[in-house]
mmCIF file of C-alpha atoms in Angstrom:
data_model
loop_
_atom_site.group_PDB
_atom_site.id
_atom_site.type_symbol
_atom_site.label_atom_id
_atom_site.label_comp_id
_atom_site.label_asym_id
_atom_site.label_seq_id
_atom_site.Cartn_x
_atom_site.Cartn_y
_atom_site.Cartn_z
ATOM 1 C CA UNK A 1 55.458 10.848 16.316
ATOM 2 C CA UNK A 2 52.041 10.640 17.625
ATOM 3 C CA UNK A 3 51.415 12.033 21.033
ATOM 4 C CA UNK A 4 48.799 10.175 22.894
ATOM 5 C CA UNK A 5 46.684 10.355 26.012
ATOM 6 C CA UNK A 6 45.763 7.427 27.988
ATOM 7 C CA UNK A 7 43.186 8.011 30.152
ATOM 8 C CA UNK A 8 42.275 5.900 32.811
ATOM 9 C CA UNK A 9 40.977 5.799 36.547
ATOM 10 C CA UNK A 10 36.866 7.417 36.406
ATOM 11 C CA UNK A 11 34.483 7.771 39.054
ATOM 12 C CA UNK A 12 33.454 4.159 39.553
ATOM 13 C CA UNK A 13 34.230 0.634 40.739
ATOM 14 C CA UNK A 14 36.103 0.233 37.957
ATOM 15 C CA UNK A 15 38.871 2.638 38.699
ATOM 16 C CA UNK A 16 41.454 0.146 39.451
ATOM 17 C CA UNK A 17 41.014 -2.478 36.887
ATOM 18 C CA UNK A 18 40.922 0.948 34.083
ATOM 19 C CA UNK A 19 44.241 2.070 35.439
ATOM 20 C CA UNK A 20 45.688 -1.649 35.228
ATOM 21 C CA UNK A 21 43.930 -1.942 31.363
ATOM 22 C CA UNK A 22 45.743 1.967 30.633
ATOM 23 C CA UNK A 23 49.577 0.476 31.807
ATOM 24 C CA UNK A 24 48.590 -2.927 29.907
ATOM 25 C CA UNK A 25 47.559 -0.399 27.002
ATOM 26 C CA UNK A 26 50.726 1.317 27.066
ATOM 27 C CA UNK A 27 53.248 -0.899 27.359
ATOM 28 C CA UNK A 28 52.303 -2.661 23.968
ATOM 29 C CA UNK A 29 51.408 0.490 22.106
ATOM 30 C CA UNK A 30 54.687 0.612 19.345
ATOM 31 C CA UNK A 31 57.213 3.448 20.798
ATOM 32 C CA UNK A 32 58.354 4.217 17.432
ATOM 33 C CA UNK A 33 55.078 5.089 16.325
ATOM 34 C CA UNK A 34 53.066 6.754 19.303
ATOM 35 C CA UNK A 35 54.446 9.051 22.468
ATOM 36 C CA UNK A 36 52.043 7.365 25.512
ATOM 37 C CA UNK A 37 51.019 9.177 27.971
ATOM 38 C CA UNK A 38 48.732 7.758 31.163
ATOM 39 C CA UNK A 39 46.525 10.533 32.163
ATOM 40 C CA UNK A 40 44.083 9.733 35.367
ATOM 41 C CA UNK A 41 40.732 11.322 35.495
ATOM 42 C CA UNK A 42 39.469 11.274 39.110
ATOM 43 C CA UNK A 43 36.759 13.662 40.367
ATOM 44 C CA UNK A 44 39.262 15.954 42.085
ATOM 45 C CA UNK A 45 42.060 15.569 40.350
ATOM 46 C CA UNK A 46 43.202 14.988 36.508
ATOM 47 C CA UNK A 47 46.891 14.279 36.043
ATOM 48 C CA UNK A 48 49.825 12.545 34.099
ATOM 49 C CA UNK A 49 51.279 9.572 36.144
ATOM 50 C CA UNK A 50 54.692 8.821 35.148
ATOM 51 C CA UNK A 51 56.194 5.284 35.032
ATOM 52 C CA UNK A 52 58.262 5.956 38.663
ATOM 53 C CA UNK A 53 54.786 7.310 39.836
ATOM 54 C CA UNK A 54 55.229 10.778 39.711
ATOM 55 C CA UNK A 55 52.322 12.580 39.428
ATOM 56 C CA UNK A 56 51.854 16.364 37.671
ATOM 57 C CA UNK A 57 48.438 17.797 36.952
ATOM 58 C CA UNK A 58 46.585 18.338 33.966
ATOM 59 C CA UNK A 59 45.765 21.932 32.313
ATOM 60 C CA UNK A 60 41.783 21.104 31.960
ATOM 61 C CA UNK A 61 42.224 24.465 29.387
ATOM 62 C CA UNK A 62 43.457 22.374 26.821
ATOM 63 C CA UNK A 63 43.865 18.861 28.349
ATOM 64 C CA UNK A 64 47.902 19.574 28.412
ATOM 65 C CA UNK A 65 50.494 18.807 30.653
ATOM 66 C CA UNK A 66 54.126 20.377 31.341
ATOM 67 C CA UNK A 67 57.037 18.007 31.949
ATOM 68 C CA UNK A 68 60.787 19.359 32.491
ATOM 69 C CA UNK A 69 59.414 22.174 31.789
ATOM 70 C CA UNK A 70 57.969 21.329 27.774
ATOM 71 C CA UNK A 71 53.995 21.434 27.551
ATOM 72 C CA UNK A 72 52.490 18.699 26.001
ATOM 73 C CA UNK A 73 49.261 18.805 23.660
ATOM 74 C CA UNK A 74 47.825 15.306 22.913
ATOM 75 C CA UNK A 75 47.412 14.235 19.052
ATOM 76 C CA UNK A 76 44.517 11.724 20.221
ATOM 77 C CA UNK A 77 42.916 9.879 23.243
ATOM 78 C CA UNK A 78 43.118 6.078 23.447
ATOM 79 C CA UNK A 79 39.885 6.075 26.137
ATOM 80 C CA UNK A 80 40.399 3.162 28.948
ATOM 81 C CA UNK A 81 37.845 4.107 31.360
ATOM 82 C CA UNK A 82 36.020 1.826 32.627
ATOM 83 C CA UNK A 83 32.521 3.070 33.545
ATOM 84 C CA UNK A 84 32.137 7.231 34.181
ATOM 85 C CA UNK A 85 33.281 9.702 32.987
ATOM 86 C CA UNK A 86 34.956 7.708 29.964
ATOM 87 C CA UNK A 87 32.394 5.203 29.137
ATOM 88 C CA UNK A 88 28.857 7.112 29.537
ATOM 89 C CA UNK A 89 29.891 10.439 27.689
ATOM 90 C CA UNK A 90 30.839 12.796 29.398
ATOM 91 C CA UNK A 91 34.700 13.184 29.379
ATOM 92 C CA UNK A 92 34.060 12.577 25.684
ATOM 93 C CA UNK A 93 31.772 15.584 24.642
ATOM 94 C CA UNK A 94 35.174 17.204 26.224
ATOM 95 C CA UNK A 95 37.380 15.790 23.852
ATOM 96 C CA UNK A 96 35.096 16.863 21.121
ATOM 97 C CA UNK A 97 34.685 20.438 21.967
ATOM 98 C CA UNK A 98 38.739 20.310 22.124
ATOM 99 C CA UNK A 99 39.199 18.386 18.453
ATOM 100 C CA UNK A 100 40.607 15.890 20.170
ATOM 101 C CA UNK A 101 39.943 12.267 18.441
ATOM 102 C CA UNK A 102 39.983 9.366 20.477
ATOM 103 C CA UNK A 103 39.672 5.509 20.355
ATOM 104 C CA UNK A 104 35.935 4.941 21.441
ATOM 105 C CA UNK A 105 32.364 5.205 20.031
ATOM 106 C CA UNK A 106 31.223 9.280 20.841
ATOM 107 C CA UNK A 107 29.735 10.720 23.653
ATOM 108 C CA UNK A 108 25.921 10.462 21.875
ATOM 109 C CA UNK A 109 26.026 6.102 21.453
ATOM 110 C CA UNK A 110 28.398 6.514 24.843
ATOM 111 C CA UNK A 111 25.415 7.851 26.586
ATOM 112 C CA UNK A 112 22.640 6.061 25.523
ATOM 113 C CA UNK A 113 24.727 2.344 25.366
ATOM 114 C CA UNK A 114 25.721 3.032 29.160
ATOM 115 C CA UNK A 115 21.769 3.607 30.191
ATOM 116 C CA UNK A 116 20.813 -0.744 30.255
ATOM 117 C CA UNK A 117 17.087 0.457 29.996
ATOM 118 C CA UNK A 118 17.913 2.760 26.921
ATOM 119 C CA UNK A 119 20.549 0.312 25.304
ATOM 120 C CA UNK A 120 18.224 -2.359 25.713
ATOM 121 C CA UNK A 121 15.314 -0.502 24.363
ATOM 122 C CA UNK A 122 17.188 0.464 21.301
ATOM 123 C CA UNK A 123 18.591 -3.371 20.185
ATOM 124 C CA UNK A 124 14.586 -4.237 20.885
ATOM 125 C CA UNK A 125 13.839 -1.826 18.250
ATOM 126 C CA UNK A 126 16.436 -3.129 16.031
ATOM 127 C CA UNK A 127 15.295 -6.313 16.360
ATOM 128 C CA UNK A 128 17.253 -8.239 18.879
ATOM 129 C CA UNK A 129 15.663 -10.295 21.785
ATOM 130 C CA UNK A 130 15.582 -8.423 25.209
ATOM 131 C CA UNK A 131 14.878 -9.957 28.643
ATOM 132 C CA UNK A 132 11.800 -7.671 29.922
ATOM 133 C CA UNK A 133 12.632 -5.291 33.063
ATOM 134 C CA UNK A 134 11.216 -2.766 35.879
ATOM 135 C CA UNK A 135 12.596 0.473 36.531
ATOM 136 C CA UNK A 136 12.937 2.170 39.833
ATOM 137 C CA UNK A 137 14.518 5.414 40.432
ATOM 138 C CA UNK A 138 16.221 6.781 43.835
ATOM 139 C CA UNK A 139 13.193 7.452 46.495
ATOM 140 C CA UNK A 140 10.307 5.629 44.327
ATOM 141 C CA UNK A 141 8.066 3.662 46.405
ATOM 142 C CA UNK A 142 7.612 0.484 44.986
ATOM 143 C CA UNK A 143 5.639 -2.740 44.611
ATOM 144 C CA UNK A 144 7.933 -6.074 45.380
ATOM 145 C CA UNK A 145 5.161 -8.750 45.134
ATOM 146 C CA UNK A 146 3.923 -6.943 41.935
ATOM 147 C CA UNK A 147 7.603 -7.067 40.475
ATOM 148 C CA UNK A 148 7.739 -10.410 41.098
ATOM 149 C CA UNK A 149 4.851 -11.421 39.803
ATOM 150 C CA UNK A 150 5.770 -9.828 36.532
ATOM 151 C CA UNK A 151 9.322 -10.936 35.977
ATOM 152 C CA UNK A 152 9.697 -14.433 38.732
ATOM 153 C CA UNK A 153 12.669 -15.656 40.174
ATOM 154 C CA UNK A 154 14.683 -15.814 40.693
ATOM 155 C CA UNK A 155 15.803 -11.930 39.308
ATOM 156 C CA UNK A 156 18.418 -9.369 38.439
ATOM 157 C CA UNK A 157 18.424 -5.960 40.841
ATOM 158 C CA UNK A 158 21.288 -3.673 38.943
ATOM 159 C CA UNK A 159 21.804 0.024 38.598
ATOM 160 C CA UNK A 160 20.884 1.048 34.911
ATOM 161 C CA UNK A 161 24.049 3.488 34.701
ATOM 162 C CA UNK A 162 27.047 0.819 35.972
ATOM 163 C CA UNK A 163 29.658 -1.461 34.692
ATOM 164 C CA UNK A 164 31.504 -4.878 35.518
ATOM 165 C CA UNK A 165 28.710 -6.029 37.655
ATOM 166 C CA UNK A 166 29.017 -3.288 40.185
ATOM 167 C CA UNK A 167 25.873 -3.227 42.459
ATOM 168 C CA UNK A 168 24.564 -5.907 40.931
ATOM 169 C CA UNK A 169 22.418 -8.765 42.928
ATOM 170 C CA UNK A 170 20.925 -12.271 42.029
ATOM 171 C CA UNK A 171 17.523 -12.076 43.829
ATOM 172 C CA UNK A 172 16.087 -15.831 45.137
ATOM 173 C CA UNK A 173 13.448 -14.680 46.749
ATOM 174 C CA UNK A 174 10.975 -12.017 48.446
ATOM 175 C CA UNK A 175 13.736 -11.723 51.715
ATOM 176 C CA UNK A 176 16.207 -10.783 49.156
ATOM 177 C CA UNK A 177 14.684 -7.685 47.402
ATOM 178 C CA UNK A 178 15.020 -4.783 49.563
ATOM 179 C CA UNK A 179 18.240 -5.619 50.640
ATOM 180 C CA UNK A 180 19.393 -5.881 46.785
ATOM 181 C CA UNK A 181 17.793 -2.444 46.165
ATOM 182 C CA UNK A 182 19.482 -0.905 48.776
ATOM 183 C CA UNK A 183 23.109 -2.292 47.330
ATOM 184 C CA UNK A 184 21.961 -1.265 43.518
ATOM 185 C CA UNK A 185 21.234 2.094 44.601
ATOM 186 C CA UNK A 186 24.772 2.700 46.476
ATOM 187 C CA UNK A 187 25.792 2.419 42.973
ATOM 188 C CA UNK A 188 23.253 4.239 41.184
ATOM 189 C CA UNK A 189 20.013 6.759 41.413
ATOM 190 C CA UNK A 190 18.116 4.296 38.784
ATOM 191 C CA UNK A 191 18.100 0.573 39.228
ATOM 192 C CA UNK A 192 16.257 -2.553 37.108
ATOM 193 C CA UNK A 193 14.733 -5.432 37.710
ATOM 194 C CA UNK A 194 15.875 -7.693 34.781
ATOM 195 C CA UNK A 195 14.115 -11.325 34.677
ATOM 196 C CA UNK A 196 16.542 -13.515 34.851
ATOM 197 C CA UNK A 197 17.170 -16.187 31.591
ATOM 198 C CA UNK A 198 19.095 -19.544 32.224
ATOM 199 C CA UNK A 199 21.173 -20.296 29.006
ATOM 200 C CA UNK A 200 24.730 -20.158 28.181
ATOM 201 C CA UNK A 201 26.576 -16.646 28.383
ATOM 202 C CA UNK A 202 28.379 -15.264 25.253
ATOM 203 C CA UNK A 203 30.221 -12.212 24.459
ATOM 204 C CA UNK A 204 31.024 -11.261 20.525
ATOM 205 C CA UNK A 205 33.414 -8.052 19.828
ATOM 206 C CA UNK A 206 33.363 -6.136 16.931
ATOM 207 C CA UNK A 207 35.476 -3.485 15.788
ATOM 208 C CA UNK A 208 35.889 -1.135 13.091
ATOM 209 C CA UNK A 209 39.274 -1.123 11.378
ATOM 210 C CA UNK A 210 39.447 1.899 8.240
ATOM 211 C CA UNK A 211 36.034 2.045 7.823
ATOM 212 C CA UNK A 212 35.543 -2.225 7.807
ATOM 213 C CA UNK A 213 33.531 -3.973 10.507
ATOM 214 C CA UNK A 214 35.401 -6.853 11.874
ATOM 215 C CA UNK A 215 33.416 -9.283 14.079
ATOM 216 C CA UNK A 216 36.304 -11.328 16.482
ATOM 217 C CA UNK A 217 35.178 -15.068 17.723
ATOM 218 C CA UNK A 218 32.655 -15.696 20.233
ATOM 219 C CA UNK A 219 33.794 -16.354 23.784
ATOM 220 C CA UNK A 220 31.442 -18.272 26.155
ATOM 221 C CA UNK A 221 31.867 -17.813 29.690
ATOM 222 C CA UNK A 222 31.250 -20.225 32.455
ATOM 223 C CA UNK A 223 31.343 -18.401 35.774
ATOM 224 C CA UNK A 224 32.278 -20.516 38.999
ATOM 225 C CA UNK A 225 30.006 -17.814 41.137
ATOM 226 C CA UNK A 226 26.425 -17.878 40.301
ATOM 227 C CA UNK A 227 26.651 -15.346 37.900
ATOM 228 C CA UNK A 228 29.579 -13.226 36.138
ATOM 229 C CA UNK A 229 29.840 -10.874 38.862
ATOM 230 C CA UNK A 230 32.550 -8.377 39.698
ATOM 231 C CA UNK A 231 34.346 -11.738 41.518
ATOM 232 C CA UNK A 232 34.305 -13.560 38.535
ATOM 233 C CA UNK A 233 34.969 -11.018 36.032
ATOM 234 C CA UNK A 234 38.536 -10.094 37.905
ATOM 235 C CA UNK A 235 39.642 -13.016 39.924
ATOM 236 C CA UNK A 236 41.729 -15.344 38.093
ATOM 237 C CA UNK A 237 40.005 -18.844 38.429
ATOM 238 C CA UNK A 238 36.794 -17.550 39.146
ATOM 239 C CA UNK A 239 35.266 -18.056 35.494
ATOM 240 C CA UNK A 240 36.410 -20.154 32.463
ATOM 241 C CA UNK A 241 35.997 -18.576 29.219
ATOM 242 C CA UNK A 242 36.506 -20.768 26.370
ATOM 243 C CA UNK A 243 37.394 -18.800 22.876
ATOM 244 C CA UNK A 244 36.210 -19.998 20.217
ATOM 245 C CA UNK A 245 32.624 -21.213 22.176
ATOM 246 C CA UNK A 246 31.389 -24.525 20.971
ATOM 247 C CA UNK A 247 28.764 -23.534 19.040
ATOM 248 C CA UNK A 248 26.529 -24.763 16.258
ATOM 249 C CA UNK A 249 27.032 -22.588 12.935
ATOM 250 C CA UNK A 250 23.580 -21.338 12.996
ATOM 251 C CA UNK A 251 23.896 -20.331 16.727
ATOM 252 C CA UNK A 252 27.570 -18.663 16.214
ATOM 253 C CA UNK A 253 25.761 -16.823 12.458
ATOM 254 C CA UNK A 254 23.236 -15.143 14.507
ATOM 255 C CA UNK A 255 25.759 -14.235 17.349
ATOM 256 C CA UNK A 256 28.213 -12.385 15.159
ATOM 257 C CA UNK A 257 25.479 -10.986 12.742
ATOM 258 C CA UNK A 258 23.455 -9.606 15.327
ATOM 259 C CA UNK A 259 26.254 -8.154 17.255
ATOM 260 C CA UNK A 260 27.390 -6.432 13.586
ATOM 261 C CA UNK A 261 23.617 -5.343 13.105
ATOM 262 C CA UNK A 262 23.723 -3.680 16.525
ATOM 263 C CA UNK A 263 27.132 -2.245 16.705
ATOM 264 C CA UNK A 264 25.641 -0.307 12.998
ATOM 265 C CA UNK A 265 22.360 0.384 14.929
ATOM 266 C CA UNK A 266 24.379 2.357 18.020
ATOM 267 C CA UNK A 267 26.807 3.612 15.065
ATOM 268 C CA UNK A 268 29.503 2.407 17.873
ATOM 269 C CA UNK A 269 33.348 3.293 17.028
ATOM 270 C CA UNK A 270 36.810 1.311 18.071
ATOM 271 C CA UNK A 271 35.791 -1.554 20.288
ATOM 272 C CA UNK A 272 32.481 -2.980 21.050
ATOM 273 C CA UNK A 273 31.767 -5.879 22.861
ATOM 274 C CA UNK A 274 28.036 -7.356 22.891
ATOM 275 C CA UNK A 275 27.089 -9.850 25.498
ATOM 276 C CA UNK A 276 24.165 -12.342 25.354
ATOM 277 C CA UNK A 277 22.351 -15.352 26.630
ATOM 278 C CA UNK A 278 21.665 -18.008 23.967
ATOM 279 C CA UNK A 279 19.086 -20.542 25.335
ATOM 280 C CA UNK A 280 17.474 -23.445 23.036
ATOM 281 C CA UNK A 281 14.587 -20.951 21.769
ATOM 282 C CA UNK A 282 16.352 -17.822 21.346
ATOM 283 C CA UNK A 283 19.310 -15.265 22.015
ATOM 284 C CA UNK A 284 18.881 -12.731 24.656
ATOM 285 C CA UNK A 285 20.383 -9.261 24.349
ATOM 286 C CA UNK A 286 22.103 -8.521 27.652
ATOM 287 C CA UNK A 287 24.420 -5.429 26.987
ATOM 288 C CA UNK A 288 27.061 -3.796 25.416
ATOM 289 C CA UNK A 289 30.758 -2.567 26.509
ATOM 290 C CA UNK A 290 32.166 0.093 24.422
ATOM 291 C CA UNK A 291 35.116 0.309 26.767
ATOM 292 C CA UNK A 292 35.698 -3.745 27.103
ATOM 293 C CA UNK A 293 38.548 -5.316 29.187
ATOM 294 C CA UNK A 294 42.110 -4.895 27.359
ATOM 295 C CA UNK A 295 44.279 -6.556 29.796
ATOM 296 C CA UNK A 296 45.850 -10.039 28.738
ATOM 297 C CA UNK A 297 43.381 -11.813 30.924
ATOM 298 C CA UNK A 298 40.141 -9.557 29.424
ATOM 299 C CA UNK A 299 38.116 -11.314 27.009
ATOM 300 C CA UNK A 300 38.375 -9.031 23.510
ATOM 301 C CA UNK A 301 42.649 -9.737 23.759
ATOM 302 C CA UNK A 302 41.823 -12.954 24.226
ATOM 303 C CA UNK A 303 39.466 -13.100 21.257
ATOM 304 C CA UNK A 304 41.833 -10.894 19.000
ATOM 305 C CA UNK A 305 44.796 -13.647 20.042
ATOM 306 C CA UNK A 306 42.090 -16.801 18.386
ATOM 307 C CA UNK A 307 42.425 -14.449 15.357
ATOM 308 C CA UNK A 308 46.465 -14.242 15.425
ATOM 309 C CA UNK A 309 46.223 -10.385 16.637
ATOM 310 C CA UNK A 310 48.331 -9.252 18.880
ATOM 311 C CA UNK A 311 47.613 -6.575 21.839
ATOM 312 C CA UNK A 312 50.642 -4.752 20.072
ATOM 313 C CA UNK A 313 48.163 -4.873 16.549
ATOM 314 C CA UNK A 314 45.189 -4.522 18.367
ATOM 315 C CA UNK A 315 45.595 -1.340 20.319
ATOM 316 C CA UNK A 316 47.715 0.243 17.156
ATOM 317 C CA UNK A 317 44.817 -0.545 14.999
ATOM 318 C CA UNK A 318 42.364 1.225 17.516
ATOM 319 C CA UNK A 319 44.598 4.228 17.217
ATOM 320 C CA UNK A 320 45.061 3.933 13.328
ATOM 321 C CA UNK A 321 41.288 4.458 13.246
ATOM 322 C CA UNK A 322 41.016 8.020 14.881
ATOM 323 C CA UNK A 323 44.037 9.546 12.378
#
């Protein structure tokens, strides 16, 4: 029997709703096939949290950890962090100087996919349709007018190295900038300003299963906020998300084969879920999530369900991939 790591928890805003996705994780991961174990990664402290909430820390030697006495060495890492360390590299180029295999793209694609600016610049060179931006990094003096002259409003202020909407402001006007830099940059040393684009929001998964790309159904999402913030992403009620999206054939084509073209491009692993906006003239590139939601209520189990897959299939198919 397989014994596996689940690590969960990181360094970001994220930390709760990765430790929630790692206990959703393991309770459908089959118990005759795979040994679970949930392993939190927090800056001061690594270590196994048993289901009674005991907690006993983690040998960083060898990523191990002694119960009753028996030390444990993981076969393989089913990654559920949300954000850093687990989603921008860096707890991965771990794993790979220990041989240890785990579930998500590696720490190379990790790295540059985390960086908006440097994902974004990358699907532009593949060919997809970005939404042009200004970068400002941590004690930069700055032109506001001349920002807004190039991009309008209203705008997006976000850091560049951030998940689930963290930091993340909808700017309506001049009044509004500073005080969204300020909030982007408690999240970040690097912020953008993204121009904004008014269409209808999708997200397309794709995952690689034995070598095979599979491409899961498109989910629109129709947030009750003004945008798909951290709110809306978590609250229940907050955003409708309608799987399959309503979408013409040509629309839902270029969806699915541009999300298979750029999941190839970032030679992504596991799970990888692309979001866009699709107006009349075009689709946008937005980003991509190589750690997506895997609760019941996230939108790839939700996607995977439309396709008869259950979380029990999907997270054993994850793992079937790294063995």
């Amino acid at each position: 029997m397989k014994k596996i790591a689940i690590v969960c928890g990181g360094y970001s805003g994220e930390y709760e709703i990765s430790v929630k996705s790692a206990k959703v994780v393991k309770a459908h991961l089959n118990p005759e096939e795979y040994d679970s174990y949930i392993v939190v990664i927090q800056k001061d402290s690594w270590y196994h949290l048993s289901d009674d909430g005991v907690r006993t820390n983690i040998d960083k030697n060898d990523f191990s950890v002694t119960l009753n006495g028996r030390k444990i060495l993981f076969d393989g890492i089913f990654n559920a962090i949300h954000g850093v360390p687990g989603e921008d590299g860096q707890l991965l180029g771990y794993f790979e100087m220990l041989g240890l295999p785990y579930t998500s793209s590696n720490f190379t694609t990790s790295a540059l996919t985390f960086h908006k600016e440097f994902c974004k610049t990358i699907a532009a060179a593949a060919g997809a349709n970005i939404s042009p931006s200004v970068i400002i990094n941590k004690g930069e003096r700055y032109d506001k007018a001349k920002i807004i002259k190039a991009l309008d409003l209203p705008l997006f202020i976000k850091p560049t190295r951030n998940g689930s909407s963290v930091g993340v402001t909808k700017v309506h006007n001049e009044e509004e900038f500073d005080i969204a830099v300020e909030k982007a940059f408690s999240a970040g040393d690097q912020i953008m300003c993204e121009k904004f684009v008014k269409g209808r929001e999708l997200a397309c998964t794709v995952m690689s299963v034995k070598g095979k790309t599979m491409v899961l159904p498109v989910t629109e999402v129709v947030p009750k906020n003004e945008f798909f913030d951290y709110e809306a992403k978590y609250t229940d009620g907050k955003s409708d998300e309608i799987c399959p999206a309503d979408l013409d054939e040509v629309s839902e084509i270029e969806v699915k084969a541009t999300s298979a073209m750029l999941y190839d491009k970032f030679e992504c692993k596991g799970f990888a879920r692309f979001d866009y906006i699709l107006t009349p003239k075009q689709l946008t590139f937005i980003e991509v999530n190589i750690v997506p939601g895997m609760s019941e209520a996230s939108i790839m189990p939700k996607q995977a369900a439309v396709m008869g897959i259950s979380l029990d299939k999907l997270f054993g198919m994850a793992l079937e991939n790294i063995f």
